[in-house]
Short mmCIF file of C-alpha atoms and ligand atoms in Angstrom, two decimals:
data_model
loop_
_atom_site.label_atom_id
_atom_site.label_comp_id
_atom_site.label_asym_id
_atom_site.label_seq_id
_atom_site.Cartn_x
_atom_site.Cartn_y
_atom_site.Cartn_z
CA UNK A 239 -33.86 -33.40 -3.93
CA UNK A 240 -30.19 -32.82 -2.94
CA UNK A 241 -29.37 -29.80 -1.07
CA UNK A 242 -26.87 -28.89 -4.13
CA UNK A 243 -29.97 -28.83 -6.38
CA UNK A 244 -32.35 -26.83 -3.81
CA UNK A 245 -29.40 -24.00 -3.61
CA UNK A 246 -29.52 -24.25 -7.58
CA UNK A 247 -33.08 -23.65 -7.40
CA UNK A 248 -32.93 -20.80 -5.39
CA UNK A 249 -29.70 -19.17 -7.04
CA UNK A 250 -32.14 -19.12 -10.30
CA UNK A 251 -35.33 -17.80 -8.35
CA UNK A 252 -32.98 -15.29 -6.49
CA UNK A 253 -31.03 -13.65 -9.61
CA UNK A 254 -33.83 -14.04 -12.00
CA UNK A 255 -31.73 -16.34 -14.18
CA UNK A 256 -31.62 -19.50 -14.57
CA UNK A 257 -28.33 -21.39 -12.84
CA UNK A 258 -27.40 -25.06 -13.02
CA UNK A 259 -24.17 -26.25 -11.11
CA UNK A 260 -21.85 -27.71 -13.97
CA UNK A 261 -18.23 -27.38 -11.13
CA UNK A 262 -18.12 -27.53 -7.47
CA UNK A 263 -14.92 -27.40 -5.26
CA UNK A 264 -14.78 -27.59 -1.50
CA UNK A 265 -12.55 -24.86 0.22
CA UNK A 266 -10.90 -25.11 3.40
CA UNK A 267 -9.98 -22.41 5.62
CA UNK A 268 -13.14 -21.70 7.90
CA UNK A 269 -13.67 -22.96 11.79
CA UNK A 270 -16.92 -23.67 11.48
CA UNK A 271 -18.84 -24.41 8.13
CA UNK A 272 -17.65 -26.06 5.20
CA UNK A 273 -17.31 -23.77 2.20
CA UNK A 274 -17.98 -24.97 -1.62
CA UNK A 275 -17.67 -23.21 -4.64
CA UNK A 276 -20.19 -24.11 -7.08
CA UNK A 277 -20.13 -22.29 -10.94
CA UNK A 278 -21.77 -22.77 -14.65
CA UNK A 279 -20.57 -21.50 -17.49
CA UNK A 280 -21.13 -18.18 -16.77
CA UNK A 281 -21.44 -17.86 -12.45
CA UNK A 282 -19.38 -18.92 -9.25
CA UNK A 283 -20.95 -18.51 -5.96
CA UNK A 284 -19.82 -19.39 -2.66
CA UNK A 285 -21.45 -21.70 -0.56
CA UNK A 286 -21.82 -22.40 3.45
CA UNK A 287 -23.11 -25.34 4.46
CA UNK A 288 -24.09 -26.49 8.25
CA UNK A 289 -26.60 -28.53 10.27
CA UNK A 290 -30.21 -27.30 9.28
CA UNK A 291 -30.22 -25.49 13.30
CA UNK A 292 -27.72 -23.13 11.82
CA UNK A 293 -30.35 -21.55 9.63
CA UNK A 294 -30.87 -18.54 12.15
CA UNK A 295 -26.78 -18.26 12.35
CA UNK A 296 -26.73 -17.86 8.32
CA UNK A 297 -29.67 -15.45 8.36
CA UNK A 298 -27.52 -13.23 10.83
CA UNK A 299 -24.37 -13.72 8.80
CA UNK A 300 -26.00 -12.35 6.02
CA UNK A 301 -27.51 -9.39 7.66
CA UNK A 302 -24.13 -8.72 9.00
CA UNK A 303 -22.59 -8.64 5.54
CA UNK A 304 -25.32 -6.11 4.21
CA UNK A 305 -24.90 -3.92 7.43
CA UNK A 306 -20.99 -3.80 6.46
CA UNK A 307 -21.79 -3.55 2.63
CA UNK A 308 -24.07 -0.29 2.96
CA UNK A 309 -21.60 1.60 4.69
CA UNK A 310 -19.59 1.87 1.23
CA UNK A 311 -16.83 1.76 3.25
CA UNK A 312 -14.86 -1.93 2.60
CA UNK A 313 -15.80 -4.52 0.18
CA UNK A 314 -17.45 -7.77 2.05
CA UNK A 315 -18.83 -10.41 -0.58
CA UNK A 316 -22.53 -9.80 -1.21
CA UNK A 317 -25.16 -12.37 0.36
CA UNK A 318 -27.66 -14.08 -2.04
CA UNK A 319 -29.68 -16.61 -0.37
CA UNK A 320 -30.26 -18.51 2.33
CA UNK A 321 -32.22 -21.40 3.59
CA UNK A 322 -32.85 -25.15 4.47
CA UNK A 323 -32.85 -28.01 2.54
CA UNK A 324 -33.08 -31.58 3.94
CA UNK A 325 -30.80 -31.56 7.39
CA UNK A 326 -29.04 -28.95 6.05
CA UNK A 327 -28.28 -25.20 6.08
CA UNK A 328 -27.31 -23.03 3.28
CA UNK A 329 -25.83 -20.13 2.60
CA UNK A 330 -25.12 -18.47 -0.47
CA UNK A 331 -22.88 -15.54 -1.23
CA UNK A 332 -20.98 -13.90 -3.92
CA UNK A 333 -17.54 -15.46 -4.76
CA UNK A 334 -14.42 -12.99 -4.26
CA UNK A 335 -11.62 -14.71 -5.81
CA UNK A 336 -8.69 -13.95 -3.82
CA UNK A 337 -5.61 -11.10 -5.09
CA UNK A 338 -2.03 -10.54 -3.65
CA UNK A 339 -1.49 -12.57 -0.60
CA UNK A 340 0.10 -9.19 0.69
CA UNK A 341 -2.62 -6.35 -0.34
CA UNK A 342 -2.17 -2.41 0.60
CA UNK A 343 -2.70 -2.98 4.20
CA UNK A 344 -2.78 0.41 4.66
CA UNK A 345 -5.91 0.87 2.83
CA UNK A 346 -7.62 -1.73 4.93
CA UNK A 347 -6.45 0.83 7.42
CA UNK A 348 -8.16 3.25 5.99
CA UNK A 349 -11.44 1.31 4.94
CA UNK A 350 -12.09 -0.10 8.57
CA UNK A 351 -11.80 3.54 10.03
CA UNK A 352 -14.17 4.78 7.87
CA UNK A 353 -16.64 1.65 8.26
CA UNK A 354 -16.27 2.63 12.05
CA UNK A 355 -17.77 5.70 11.26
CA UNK A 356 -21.01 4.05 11.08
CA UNK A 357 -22.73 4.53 14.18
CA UNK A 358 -25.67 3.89 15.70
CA UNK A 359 -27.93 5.02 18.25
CA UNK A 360 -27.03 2.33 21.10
CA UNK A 361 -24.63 -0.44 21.12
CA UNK A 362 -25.31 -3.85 20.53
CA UNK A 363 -27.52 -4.52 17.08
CA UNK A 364 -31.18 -5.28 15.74
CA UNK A 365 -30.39 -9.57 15.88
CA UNK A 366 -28.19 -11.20 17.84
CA UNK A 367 -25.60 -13.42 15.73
CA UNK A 368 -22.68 -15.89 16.67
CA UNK A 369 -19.11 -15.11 17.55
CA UNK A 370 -17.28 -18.86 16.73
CA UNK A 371 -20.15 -21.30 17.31
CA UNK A 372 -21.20 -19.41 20.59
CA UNK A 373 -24.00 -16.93 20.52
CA UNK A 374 -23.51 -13.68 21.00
CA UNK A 375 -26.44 -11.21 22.82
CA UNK A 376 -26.78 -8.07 20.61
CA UNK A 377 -29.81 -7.04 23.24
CA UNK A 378 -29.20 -2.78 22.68
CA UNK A 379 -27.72 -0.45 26.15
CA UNK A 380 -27.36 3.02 26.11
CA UNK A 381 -24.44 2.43 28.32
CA UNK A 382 -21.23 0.99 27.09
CA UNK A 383 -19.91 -0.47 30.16
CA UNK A 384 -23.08 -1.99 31.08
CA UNK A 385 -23.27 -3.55 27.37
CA UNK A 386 -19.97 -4.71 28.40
CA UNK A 387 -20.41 -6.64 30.98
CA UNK A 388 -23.96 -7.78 30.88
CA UNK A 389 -24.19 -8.53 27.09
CA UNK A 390 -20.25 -9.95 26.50
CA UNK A 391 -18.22 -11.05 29.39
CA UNK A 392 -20.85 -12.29 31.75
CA UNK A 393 -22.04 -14.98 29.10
CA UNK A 394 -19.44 -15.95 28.23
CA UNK A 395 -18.10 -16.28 32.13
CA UNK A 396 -21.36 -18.11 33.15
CA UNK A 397 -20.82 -20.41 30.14
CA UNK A 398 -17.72 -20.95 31.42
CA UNK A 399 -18.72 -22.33 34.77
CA UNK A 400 -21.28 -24.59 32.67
CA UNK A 401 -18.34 -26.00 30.57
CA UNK A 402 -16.92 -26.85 34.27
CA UNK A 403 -13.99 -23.76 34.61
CA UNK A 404 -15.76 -22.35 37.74
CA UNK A 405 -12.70 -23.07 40.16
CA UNK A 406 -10.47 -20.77 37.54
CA UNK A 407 -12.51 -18.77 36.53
CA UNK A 408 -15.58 -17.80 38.68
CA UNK A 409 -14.41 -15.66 41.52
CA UNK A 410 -11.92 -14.00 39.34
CA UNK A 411 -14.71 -13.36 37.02
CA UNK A 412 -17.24 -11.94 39.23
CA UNK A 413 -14.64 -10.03 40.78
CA UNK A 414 -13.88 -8.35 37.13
CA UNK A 415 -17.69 -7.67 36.57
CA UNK A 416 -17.46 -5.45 39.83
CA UNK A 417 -14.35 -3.89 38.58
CA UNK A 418 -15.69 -2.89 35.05
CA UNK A 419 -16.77 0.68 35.81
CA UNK A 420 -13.61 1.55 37.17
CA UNK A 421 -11.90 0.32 34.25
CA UNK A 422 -14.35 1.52 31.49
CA UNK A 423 -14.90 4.96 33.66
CA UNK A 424 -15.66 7.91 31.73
CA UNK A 425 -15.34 5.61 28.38
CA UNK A 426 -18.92 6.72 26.33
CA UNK A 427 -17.65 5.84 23.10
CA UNK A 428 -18.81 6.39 19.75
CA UNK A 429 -21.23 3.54 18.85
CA UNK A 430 -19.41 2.17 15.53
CA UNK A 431 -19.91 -0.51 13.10
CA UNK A 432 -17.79 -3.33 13.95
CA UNK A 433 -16.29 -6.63 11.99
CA UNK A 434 -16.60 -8.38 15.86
CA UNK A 435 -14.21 -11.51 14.68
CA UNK A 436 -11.13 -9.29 13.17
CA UNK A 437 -8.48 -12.11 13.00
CA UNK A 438 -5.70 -12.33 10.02
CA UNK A 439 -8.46 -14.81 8.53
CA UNK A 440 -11.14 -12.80 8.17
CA UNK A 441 -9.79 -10.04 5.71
CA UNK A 442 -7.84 -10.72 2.86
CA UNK A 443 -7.89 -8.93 -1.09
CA UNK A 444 -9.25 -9.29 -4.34
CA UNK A 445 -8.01 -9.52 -8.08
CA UNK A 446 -7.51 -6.15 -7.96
CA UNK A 447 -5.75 -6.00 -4.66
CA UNK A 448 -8.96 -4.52 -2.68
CA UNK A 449 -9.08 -5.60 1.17
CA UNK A 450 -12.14 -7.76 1.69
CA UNK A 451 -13.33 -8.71 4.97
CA UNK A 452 -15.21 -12.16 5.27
CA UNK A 453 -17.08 -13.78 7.75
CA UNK A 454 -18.21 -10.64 10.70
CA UNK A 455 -20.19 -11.04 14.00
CA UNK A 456 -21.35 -7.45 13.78
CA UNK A 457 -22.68 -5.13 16.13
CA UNK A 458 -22.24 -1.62 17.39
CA UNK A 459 -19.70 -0.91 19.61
CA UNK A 460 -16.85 0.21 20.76
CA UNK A 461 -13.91 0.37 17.53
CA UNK A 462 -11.34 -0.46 20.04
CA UNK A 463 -12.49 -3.81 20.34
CA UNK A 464 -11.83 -4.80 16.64
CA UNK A 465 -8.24 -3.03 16.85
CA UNK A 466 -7.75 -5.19 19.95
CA UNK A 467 -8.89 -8.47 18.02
CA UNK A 468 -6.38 -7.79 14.96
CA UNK A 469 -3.82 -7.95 17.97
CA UNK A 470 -4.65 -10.59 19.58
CA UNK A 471 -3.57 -13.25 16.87
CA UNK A 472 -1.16 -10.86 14.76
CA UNK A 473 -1.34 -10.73 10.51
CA UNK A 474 -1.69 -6.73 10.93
CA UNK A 475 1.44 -4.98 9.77
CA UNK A 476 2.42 -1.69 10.92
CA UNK A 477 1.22 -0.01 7.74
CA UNK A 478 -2.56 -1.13 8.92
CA UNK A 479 -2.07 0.46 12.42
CA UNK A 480 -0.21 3.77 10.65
CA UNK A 481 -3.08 4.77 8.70
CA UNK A 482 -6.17 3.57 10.71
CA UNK A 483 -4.50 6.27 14.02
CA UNK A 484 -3.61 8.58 11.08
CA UNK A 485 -7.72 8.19 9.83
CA UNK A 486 -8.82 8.25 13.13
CA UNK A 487 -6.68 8.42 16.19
CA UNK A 488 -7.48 5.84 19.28
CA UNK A 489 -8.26 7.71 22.99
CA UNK A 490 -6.11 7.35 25.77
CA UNK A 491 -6.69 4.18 27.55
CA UNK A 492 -6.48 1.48 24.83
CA UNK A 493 -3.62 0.14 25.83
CA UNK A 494 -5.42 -1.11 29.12
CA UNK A 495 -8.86 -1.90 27.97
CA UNK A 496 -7.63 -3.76 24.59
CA UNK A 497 -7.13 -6.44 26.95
CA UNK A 498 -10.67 -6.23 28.77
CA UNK A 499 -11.99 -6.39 24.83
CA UNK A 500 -10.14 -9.45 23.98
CA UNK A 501 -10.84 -11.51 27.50
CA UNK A 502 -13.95 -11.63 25.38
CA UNK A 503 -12.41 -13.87 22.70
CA UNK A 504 -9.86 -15.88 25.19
CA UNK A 505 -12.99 -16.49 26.99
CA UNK A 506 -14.83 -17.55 23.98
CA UNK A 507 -11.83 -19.61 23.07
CA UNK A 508 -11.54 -21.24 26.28
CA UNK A 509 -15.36 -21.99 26.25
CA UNK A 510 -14.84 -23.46 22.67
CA UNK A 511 -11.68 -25.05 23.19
CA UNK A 512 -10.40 -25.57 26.60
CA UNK A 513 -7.18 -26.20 26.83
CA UNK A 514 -4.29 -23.30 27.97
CA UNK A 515 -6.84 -21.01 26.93
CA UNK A 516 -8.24 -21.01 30.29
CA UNK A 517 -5.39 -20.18 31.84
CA UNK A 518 -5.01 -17.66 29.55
CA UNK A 519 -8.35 -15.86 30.70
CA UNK A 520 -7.18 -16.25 34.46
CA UNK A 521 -4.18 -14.48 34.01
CA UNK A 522 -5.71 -11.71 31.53
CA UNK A 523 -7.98 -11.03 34.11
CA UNK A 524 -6.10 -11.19 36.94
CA UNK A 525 -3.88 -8.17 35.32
CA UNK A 526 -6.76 -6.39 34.61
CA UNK A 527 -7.59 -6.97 38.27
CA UNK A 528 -4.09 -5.16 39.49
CA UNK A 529 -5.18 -2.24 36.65
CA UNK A 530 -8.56 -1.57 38.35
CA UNK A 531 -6.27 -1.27 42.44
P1 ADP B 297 -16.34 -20.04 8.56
O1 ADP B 297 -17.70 -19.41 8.71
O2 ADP B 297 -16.40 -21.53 8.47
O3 ADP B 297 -15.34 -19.56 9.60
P2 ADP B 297 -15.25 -18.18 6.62
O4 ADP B 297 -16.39 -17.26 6.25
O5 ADP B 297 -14.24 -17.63 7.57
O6 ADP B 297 -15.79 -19.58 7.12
O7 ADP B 297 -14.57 -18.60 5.25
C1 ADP B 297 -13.42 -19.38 5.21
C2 ADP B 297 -12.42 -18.78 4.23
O8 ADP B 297 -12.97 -18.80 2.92
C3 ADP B 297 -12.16 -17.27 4.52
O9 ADP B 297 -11.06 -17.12 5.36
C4 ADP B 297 -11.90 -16.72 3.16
O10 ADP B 297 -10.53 -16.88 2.83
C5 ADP B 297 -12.70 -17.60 2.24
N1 ADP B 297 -13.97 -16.95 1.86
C6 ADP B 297 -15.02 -16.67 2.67
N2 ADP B 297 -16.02 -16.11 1.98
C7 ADP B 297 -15.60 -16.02 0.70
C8 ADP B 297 -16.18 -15.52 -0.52
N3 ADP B 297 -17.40 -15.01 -0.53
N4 ADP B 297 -15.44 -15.60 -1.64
C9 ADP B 297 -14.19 -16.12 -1.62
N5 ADP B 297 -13.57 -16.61 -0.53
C10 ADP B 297 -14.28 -16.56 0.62
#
């Protein structure tokens, strides 16, 4: 059985009604999977497909999406099924057909704030999930800083030294690890929902000119760190930034620990990609270095 009939199969079992794919049409735009849409007469869904080990990576994606879906507070496209057929990996989701290439930004504005509003007991989450390809430990701490450091910059630096960037980045690293509760002192903050991959391609809006947000590596934490993520790459206009502060204004401090939250993704990047992103991290952390004194 092809793995476009077993996802078929399970669309039918899943909605109760029966669903046979009569159109299918790859889409480009992700990093990681490849992305189909597949319709009948009536249906379109949208499909991920990967190597059958990313089963566990789907399950979390979808979990993710329902975590952001419940909080009413942004539209993410609704997960349907998941599963394995043959070598591969599925994953099936509702199909938001995109809007306006420029949407109310503001709203999005708006709509993360109040998703951030979500909070949970701890940081971290219930499953761990993936940021990129690289997994991401979503083991819960009471204590932000400690999250941090144990749960998001020390993986990633110890991958590091795996993928052979010890010399750049290892002493400069460990150094930083020291450094964190002088940087992150007196920071207890709320522990909100967050996207956890907020670049320019992860939101975008629908016929009617909603903001969507696609593709999350969720987990409670610390809001500032998806604020500093739609920085990092730009695609956030003013407007965005306007109404989130005017929704909910940031603390002091984030203009020094946005960078400590996105060392997290240069480090990921480097560890994905190599390149000038390494150099990148070095120099991140070396201001962050001169910050702590
Ligand atoms: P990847 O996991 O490979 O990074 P993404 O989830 O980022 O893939 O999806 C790639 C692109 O496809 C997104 O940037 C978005 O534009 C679009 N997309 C993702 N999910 C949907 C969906 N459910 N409906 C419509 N378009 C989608």
């Amino acid at each position: 059985m092809s793995v476009w009939t077993a996802i078929a199969e399970h669309i039918s079992t899943a909605t109760g009604q029966p669903f046979r794919i009569s159109g299918r049409r790859a889409v480009g735009g992700g990093c990681i999977n490849s992305a189909t849409v597949i319709q009948d007469d009536e249906r379109c869904f949208f499909v991920k497909l990967n190597d059958a080990e990313s089963l566990s990576m789907f399950a979390a994606e979808s979990a993710g999406l329902e975590e952001i879906i419940a909080t009413g507070a942004i539209r993410a496209p609704r997960p349907l099924c998941h599963g394995v057929s043959g070598t591969q990996a599925y994953l099936v989701m509702e199909y938001i057909p995109g809007g306006p290439a420029r949407g109310d930004m503001a709203l999005l504005g708006e709509q993360l704030a109040a998703m951030h509003q979500a909070r949970a007991a701890d940081y971290g989450w219930k499953i761990d999930n993936t940021i990129g390809a690289t997994p991401q430990d979503n083991t819960r701490e009471d204590d932000w800083c400690r999250f941090w450091g144990e749960r998001r910059l020390a993986p990633q630096l110890e991958l590091a030294a795996r993928n052979g960037y010890a010399a750049t980045l290892g002493r400069r690293g460990s150094r930083l690890l020291e450094k964190l509760p002088r940087l992150l002192e007196g920071h207890q903050p709320h522990p909100s929902l967050l996207h956890g991959d907020l670049w320019s391609g992860n939101y975008a809006f629908d016929s009617q000119g909603r903001p969507v947000i696609f593709d999350p590596a969720v987990y409670y934490g610390d809001r500032e760190a998806d604020l500093a993520m739609t920085e990092l790459f730009g695609g956030f206009s003013p407007d965005f930034y306007r109404a989130y502060e005017s929704a909910w204004p940031l603390p002091e401090g984030y203009a020094v620990r946005k960078h400590l939250y996105n060392l997290y993704h240069i480090l990921n990047h480097a560890n994905l990609f190599g390149g000038g992103y390494v150099n990148q991290a070095a120099g991140m952390i070396d201001r962050l270095l001169s910050e702590a004194g």
